[in-house]
mmCIF file with all atom_site columns, C-alpha atoms in Angstrom:
data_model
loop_
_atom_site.group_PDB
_atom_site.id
_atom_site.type_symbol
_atom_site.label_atom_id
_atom_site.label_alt_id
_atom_site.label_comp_id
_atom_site.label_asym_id
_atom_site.label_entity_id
_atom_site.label_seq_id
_atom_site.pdbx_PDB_ins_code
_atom_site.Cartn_x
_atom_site.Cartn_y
_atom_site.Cartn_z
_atom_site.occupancy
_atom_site.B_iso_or_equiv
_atom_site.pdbx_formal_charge
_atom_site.auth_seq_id
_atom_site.auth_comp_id
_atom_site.auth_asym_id
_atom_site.auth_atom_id
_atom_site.pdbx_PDB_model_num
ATOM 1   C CA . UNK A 1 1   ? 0.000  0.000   0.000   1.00 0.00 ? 8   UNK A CA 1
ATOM 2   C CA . UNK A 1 2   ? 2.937  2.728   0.856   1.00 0.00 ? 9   UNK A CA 1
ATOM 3   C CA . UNK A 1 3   ? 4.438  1.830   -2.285  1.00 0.00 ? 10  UNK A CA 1
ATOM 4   C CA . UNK A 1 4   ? 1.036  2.449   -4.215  1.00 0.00 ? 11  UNK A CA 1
ATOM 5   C CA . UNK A 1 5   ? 1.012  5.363   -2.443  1.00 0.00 ? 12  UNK A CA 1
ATOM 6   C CA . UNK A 1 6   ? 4.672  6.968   -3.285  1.00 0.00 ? 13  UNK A CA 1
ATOM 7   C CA . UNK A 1 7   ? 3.965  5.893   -6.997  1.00 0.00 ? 14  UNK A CA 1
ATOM 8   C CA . UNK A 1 8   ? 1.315  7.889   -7.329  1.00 0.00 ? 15  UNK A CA 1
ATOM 9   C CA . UNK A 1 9   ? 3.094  10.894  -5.918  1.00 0.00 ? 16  UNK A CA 1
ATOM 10  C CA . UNK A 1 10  ? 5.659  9.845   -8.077  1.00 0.00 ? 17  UNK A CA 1
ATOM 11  C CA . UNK A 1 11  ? 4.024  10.667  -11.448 1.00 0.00 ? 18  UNK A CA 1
ATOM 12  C CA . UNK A 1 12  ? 1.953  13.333  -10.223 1.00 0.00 ? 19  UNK A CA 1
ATOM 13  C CA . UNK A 1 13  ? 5.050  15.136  -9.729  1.00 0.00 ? 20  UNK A CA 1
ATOM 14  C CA . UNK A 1 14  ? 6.601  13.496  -12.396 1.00 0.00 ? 21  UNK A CA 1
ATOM 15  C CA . UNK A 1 15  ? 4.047  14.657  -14.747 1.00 0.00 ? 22  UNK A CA 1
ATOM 16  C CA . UNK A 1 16  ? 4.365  18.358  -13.386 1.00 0.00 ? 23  UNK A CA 1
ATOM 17  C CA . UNK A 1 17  ? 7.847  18.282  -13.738 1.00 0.00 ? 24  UNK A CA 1
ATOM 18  C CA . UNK A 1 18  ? 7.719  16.936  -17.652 1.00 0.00 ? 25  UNK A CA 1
ATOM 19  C CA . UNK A 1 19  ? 5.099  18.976  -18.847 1.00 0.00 ? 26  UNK A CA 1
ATOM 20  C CA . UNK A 1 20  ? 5.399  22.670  -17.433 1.00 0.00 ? 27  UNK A CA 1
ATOM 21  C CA . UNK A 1 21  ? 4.374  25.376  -20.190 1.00 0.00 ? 28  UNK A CA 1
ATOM 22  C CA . UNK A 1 22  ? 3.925  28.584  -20.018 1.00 0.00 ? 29  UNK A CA 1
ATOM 23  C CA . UNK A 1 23  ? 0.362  29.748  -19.159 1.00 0.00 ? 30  UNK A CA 1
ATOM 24  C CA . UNK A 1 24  ? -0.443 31.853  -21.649 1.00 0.00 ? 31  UNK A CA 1
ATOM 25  C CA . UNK A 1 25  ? 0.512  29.039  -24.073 1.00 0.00 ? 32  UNK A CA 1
ATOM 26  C CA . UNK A 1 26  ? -2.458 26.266  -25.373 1.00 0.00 ? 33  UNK A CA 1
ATOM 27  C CA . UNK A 1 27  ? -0.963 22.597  -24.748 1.00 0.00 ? 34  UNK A CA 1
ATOM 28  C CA . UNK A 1 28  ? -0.517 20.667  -27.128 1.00 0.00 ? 35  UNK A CA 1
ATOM 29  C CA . UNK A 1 29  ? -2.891 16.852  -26.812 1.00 0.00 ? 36  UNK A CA 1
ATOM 30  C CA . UNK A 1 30  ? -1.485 13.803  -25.066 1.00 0.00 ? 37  UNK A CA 1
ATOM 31  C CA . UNK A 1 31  ? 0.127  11.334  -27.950 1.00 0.00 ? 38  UNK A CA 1
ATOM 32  C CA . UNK A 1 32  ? -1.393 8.120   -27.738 1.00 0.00 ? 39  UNK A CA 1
ATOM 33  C CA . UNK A 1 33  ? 1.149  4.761   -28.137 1.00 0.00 ? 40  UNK A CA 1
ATOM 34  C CA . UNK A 1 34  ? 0.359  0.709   -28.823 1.00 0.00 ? 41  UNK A CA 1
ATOM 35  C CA . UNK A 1 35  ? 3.100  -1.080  -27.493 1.00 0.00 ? 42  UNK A CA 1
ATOM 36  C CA . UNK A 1 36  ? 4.185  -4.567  -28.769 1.00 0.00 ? 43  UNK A CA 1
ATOM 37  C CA . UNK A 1 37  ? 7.361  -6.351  -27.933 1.00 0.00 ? 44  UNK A CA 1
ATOM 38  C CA . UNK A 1 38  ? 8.546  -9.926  -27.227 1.00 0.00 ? 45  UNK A CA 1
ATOM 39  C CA . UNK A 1 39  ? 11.303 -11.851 -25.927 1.00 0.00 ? 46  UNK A CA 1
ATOM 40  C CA . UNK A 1 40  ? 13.543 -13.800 -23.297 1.00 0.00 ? 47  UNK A CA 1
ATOM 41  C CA . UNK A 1 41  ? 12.497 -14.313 -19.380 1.00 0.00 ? 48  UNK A CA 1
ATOM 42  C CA . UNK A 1 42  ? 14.854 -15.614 -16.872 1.00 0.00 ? 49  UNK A CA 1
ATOM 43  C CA . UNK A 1 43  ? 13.440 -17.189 -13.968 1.00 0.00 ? 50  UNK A CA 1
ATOM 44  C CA . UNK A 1 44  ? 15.151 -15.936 -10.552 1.00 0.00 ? 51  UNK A CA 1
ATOM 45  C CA . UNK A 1 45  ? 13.390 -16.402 -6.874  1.00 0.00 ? 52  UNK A CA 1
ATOM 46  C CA . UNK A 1 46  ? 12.326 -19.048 -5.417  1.00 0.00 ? 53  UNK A CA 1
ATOM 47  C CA . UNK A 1 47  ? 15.629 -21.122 -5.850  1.00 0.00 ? 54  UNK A CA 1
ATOM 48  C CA . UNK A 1 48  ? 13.310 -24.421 -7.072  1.00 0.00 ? 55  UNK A CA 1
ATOM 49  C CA . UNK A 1 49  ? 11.896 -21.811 -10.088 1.00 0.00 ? 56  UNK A CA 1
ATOM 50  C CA . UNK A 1 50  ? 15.605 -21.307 -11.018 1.00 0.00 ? 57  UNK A CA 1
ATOM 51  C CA . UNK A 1 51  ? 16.861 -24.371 -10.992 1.00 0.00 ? 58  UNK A CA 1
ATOM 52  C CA . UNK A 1 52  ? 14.582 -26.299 -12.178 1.00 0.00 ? 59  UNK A CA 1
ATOM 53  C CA . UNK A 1 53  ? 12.537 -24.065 -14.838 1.00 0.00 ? 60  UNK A CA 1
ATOM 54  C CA . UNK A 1 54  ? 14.244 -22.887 -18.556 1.00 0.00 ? 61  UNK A CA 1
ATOM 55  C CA . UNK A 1 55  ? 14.267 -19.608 -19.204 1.00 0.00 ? 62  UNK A CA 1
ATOM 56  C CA . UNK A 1 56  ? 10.695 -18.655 -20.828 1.00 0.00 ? 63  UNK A CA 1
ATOM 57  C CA . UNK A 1 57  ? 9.530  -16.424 -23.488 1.00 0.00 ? 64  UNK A CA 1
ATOM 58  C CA . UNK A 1 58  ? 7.295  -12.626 -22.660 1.00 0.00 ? 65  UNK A CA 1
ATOM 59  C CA . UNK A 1 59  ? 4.835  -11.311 -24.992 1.00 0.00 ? 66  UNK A CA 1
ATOM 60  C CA . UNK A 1 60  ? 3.830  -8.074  -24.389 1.00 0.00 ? 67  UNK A CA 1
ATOM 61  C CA . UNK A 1 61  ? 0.983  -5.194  -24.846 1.00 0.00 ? 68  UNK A CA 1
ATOM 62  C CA . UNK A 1 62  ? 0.164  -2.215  -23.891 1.00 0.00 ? 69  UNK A CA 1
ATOM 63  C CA . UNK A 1 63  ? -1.761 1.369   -24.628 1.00 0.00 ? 70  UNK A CA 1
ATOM 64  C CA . UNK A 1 64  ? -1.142 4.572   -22.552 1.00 0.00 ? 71  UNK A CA 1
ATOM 65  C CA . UNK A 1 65  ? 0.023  7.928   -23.378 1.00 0.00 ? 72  UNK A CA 1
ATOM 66  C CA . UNK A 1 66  ? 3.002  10.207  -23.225 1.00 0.00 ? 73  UNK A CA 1
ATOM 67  C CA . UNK A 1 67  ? 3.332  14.073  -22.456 1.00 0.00 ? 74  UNK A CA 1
ATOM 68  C CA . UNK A 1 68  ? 4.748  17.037  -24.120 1.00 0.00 ? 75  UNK A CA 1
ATOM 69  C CA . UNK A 1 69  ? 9.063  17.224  -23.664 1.00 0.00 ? 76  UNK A CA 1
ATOM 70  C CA . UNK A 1 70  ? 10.318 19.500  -20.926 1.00 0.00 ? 77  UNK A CA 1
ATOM 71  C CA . UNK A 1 71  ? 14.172 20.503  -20.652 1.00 0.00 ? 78  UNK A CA 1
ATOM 72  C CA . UNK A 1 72  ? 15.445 16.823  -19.347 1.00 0.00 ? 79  UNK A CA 1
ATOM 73  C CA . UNK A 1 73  ? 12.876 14.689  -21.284 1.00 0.00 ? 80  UNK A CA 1
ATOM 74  C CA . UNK A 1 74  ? 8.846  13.437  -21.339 1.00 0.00 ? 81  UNK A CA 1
ATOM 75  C CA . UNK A 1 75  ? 6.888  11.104  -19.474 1.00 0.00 ? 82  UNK A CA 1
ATOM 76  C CA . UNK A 1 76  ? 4.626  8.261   -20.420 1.00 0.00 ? 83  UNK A CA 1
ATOM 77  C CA . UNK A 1 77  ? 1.715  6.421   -18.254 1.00 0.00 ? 84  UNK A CA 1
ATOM 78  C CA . UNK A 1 78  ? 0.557  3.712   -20.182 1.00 0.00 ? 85  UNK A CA 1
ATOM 79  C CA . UNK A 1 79  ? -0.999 -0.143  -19.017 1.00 0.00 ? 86  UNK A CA 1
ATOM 80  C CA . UNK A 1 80  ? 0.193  -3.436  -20.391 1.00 0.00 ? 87  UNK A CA 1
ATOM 81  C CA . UNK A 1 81  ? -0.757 -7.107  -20.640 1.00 0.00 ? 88  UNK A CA 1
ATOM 82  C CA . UNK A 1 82  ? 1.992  -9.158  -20.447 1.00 0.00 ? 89  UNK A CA 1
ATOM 83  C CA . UNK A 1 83  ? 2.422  -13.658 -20.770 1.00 0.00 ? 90  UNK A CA 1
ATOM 84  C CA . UNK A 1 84  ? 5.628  -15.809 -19.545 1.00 0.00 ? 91  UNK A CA 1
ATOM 85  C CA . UNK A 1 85  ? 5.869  -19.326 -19.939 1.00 0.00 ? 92  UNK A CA 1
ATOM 86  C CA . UNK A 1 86  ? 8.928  -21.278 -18.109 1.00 0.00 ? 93  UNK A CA 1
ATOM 87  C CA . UNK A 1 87  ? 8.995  -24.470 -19.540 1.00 0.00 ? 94  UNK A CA 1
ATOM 88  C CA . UNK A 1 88  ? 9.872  -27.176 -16.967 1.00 0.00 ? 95  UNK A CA 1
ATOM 89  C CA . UNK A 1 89  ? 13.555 -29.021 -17.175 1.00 0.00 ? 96  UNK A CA 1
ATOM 90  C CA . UNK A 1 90  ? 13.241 -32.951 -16.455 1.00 0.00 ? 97  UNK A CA 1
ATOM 91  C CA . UNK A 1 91  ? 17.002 -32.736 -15.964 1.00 0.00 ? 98  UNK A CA 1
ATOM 92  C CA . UNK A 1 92  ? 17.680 -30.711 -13.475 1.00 0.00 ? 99  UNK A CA 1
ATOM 93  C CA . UNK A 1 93  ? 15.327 -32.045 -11.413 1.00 0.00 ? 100 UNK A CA 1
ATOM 94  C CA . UNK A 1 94  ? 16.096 -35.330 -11.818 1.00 0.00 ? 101 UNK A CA 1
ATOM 95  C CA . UNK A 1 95  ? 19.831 -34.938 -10.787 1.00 0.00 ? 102 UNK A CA 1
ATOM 96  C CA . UNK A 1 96  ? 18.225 -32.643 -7.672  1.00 0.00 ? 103 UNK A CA 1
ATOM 97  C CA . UNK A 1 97  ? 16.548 -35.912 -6.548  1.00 0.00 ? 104 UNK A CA 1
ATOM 98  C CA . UNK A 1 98  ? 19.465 -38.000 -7.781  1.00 0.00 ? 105 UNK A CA 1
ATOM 99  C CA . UNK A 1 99  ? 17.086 -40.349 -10.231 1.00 0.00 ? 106 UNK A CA 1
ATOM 100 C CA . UNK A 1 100 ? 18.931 -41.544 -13.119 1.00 0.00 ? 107 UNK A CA 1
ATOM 101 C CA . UNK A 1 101 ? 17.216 -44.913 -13.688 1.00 0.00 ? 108 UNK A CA 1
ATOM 102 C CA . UNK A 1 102 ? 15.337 -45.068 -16.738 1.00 0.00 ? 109 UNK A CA 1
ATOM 103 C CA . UNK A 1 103 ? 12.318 -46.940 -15.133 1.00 0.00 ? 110 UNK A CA 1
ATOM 104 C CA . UNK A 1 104 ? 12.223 -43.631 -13.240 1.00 0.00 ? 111 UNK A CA 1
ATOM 105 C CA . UNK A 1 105 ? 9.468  -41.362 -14.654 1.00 0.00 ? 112 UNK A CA 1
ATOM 106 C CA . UNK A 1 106 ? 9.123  -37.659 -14.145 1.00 0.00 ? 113 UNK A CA 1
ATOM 107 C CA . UNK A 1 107 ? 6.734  -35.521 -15.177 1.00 0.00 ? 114 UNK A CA 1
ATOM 108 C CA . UNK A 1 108 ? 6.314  -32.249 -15.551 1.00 0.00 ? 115 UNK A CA 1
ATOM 109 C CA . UNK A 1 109 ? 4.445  -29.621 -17.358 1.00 0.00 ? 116 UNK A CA 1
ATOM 110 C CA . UNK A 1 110 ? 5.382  -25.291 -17.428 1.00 0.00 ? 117 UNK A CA 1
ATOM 111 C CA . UNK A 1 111 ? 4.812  -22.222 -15.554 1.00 0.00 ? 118 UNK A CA 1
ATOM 112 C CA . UNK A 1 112 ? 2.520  -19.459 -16.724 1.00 0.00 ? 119 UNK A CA 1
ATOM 113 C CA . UNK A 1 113 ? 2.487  -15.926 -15.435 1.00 0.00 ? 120 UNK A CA 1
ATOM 114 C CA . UNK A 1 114 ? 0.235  -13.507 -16.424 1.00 0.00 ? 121 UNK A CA 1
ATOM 115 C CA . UNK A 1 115 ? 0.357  -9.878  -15.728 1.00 0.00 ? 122 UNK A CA 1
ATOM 116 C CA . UNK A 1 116 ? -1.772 -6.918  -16.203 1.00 0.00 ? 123 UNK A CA 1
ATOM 117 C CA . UNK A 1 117 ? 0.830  -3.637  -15.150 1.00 0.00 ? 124 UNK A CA 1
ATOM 118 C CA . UNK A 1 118 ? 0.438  0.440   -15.500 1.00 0.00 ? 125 UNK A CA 1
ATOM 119 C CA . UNK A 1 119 ? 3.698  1.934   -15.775 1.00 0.00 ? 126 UNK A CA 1
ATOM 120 C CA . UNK A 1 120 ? 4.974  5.246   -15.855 1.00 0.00 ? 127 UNK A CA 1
ATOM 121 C CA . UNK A 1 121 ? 8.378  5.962   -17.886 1.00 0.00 ? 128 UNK A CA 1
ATOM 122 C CA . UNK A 1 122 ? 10.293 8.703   -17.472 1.00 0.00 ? 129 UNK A CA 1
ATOM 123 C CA . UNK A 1 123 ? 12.682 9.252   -21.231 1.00 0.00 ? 130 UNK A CA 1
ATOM 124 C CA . UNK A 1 124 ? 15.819 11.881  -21.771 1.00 0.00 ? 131 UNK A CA 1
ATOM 125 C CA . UNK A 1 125 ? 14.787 12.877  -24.902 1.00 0.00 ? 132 UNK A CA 1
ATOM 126 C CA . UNK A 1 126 ? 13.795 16.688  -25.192 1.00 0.00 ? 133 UNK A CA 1
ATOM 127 C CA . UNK A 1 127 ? 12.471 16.299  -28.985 1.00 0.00 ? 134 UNK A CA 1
ATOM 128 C CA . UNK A 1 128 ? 11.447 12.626  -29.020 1.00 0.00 ? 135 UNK A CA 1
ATOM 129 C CA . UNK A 1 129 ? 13.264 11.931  -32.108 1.00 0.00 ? 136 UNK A CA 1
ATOM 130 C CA . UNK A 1 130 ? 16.632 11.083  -31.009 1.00 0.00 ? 137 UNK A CA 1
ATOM 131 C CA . UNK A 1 131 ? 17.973 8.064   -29.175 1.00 0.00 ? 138 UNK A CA 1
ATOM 132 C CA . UNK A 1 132 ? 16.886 7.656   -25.663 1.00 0.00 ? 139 UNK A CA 1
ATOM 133 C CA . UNK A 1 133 ? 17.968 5.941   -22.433 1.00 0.00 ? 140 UNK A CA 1
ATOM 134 C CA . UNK A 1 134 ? 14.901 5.477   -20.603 1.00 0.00 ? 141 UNK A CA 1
ATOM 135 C CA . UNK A 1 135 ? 13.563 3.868   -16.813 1.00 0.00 ? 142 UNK A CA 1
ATOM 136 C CA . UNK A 1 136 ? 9.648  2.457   -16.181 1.00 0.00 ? 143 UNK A CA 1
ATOM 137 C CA . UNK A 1 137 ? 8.482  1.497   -13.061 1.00 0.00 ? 144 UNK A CA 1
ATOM 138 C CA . UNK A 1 138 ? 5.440  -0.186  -12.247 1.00 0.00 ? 145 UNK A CA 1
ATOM 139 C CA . UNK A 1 139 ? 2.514  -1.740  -10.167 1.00 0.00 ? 146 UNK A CA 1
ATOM 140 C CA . UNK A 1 140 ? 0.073  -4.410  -11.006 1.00 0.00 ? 147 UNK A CA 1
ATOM 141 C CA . UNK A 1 141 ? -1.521 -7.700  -10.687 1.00 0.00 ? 148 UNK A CA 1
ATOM 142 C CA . UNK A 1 142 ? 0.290  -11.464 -11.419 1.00 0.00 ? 149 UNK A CA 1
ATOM 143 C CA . UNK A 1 143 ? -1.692 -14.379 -11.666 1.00 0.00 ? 150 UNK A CA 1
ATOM 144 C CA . UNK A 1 144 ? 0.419  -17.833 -11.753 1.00 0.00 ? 151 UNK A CA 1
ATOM 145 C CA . UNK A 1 145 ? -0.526 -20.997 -12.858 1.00 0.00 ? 152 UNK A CA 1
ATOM 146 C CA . UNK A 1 146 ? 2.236  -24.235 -12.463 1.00 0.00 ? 153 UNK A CA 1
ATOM 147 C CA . UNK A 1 147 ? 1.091  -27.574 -13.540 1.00 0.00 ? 154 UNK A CA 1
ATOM 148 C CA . UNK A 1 148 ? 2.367  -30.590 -10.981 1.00 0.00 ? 155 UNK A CA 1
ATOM 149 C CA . UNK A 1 149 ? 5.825  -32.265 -10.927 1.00 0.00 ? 156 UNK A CA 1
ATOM 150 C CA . UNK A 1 150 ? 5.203  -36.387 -10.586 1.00 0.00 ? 157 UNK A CA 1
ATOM 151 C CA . UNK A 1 151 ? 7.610  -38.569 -9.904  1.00 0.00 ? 158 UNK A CA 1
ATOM 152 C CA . UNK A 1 152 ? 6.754  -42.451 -10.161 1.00 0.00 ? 159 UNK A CA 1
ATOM 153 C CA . UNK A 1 153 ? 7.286  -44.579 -7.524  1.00 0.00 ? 160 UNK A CA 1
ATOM 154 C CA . UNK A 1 154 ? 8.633  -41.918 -5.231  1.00 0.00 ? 161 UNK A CA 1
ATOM 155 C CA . UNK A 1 155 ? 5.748  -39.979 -4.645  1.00 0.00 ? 162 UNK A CA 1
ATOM 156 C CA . UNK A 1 156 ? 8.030  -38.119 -2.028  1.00 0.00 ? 163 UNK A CA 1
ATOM 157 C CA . UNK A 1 157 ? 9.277  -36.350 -4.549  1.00 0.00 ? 164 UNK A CA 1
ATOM 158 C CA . UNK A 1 158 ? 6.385  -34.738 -6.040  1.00 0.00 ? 165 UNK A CA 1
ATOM 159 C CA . UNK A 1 159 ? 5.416  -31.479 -5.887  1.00 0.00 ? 166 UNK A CA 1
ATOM 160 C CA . UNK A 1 160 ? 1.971  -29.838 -6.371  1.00 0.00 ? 167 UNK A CA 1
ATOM 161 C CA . UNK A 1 161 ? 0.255  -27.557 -8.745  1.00 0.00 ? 168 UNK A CA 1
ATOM 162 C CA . UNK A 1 162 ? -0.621 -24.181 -8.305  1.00 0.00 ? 169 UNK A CA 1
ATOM 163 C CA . UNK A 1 163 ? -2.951 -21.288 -8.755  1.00 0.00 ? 170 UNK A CA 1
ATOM 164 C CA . UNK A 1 164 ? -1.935 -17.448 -7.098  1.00 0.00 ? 171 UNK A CA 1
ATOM 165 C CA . UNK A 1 165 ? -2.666 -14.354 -7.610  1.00 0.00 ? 172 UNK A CA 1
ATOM 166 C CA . UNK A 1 166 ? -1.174 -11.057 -6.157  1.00 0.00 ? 173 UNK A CA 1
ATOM 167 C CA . UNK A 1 167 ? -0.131 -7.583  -6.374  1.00 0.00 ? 174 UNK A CA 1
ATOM 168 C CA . UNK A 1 168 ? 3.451  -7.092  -8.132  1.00 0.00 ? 175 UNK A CA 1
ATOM 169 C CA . UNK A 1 169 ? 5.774  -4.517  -8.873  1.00 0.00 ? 176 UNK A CA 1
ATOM 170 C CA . UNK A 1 170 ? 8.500  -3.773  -11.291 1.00 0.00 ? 177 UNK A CA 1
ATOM 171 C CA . UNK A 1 171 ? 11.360 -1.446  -12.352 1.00 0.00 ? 178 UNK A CA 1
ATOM 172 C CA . UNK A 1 172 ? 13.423 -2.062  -15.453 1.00 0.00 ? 179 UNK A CA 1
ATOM 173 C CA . UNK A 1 173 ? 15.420 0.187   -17.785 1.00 0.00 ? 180 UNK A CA 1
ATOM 174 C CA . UNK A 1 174 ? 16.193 0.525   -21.656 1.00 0.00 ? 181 UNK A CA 1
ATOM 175 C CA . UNK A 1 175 ? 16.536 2.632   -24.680 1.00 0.00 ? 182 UNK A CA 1
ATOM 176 C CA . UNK A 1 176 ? 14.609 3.455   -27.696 1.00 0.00 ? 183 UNK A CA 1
ATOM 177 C CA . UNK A 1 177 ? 14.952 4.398   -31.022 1.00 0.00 ? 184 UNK A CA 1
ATOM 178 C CA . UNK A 1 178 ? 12.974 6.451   -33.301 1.00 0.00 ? 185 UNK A CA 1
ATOM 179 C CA . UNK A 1 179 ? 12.928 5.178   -36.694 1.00 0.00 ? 186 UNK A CA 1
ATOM 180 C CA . UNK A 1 180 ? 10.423 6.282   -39.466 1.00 0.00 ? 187 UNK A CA 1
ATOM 181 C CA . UNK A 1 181 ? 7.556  8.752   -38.832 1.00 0.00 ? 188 UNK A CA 1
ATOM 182 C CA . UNK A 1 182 ? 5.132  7.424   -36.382 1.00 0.00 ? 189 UNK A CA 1
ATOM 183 C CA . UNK A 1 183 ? 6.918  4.268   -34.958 1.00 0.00 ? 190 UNK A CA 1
ATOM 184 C CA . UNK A 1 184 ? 9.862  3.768   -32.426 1.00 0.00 ? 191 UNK A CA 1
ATOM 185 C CA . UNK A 1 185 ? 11.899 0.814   -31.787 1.00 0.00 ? 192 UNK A CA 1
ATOM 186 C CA . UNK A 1 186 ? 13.043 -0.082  -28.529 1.00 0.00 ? 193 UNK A CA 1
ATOM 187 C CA . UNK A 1 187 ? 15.001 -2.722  -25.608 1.00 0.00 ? 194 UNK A CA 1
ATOM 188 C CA . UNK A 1 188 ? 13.994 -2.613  -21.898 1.00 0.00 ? 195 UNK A CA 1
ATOM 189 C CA . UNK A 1 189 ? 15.066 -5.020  -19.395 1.00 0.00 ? 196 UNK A CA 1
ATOM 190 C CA . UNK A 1 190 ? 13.171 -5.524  -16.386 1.00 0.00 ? 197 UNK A CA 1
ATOM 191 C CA . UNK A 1 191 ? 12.947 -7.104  -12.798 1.00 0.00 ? 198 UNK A CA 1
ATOM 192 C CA . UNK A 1 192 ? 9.794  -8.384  -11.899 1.00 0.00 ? 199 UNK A CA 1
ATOM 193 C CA . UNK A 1 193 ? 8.603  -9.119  -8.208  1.00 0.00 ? 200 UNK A CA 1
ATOM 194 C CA . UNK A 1 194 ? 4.882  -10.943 -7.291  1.00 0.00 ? 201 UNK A CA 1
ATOM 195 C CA . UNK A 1 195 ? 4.881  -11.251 -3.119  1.00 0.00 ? 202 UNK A CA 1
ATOM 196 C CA . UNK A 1 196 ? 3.548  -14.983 -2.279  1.00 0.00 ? 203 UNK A CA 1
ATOM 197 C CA . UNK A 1 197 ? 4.393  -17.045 0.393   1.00 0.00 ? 204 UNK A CA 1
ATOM 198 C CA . UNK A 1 198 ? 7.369  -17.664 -1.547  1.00 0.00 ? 205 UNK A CA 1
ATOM 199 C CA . UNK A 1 199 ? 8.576  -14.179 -3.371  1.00 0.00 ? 206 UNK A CA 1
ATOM 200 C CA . UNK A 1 200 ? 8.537  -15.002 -7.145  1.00 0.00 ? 207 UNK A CA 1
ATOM 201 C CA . UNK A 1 201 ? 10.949 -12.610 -9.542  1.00 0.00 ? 208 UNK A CA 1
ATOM 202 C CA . UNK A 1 202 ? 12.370 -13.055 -13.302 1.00 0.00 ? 209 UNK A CA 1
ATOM 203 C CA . UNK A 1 203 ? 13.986 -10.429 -15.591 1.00 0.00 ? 210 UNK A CA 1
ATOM 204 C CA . UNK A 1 204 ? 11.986 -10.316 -19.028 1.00 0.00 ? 211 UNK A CA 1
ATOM 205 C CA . UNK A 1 205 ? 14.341 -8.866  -21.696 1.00 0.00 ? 212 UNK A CA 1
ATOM 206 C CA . UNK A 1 206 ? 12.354 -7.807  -24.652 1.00 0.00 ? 213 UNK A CA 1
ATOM 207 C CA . UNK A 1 207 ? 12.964 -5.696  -27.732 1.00 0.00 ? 214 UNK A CA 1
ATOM 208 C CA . UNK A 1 208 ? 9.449  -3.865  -29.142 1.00 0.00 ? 215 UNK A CA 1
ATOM 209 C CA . UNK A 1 209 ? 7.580  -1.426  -31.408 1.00 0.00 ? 216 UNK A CA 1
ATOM 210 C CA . UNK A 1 210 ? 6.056  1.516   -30.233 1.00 0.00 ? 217 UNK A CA 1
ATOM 211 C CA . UNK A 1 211 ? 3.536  3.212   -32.902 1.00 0.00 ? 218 UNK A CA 1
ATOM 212 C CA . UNK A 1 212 ? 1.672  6.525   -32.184 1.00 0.00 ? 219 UNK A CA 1
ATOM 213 C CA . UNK A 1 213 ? -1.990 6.518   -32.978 1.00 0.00 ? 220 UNK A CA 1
#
């Protein structure tokens, strides 16, 4: 809840600071942006999601807008649905419980987080048509979905499916590049946190389109 809180007060001020004109001037509108990117995800916390998980894929979209440049840069506020899928390694596991014999069988299916974000981005670019170094932080909702691990035989060694849902936050960093008239390019890395009982996190490192509509 605090953190809600100072993000708020974050782009409120954020926004003031980005988007000061002179009074007796008419603003111009808000730009509108569709983003679309894709890539890698790398799973972190809890230890058993690292080791014994692949690194997944992220597809990513998102809507919002972005403000007028000030001296430093602009600002953008914008939502995003985002999907990661961690597909599940038989090997690693099955040296974890030290099961090499082939009459051993181990099954187990992949990891699915979905995540519905808003984000506000802060960009040092004073024109929006140069090359920009960029930082988005953000607050949202995860919902994760594992299917079961079974091990024959050895039922001691199986672990259950799950369903949760919970509040998450994020912070991540990258650069974009403007490239013909409405549409941008760009990278962003990011670390993701959802609070369970056991914290889950993963870095998604995707490269994207933004288009203004």
């Amino acid at each position: 809840m605090k953190f809600s809180i100072i993000f708020i007060l974050f782009i409120t001020f954020s926004t003031t600071t980005y988007c000061q004109t002179d009074s007796t001037q008419i603003s111009s509108p808000l730009e509108k942006d569709v983003y679309a990117s894709g890539g890698i995800s790398f799973p972190y916390l809890p230890s058993e999601f690292k080791d014994f998980y692949d690194k997944g894929f992220n597809g990513n979209l998102g809507f919002g807008f972005s403000f007028d440049p000030g001296d430093f840069g602009y600002s953008s506020v914008y939502v995003t649905a985002s999907f990661n899928r961690f597909n599940f390694n038989e090997t690693s596991y099955r040296n974890s419980i030290k099961k090499q014999s082939l009459d051993t069988t181990i099954n187990g299916g992949p990891v699915n987080v979905f995540i519905f974000t808003l984000n506000y981005k802060g960009s040092f670019s004073a024109t929006k048509q140069s090359i920009a170094p960029y930082f988005v932080i953000g607050i949202g909702y995860m919902y994760l979905s594992s299917d079961p691990v079974t091990v024959n035989k050895r039922e001691i060694f199986n672990i259950e499916g799950e369903t949760l849902s919970t509040f998450t936050w994020s912070f991540g960093i990258g650069f974009e590049v403007p490239l013909i008239d409405k549409f941008t390019a760009y990278a962003q890395g990011e670390s993701v946190i959802g609070v369970f009982d056991q914290t889950r996190q993963y870095f998604p490192v995707s490269i994207g389109l933004r288009v203004k509509v």
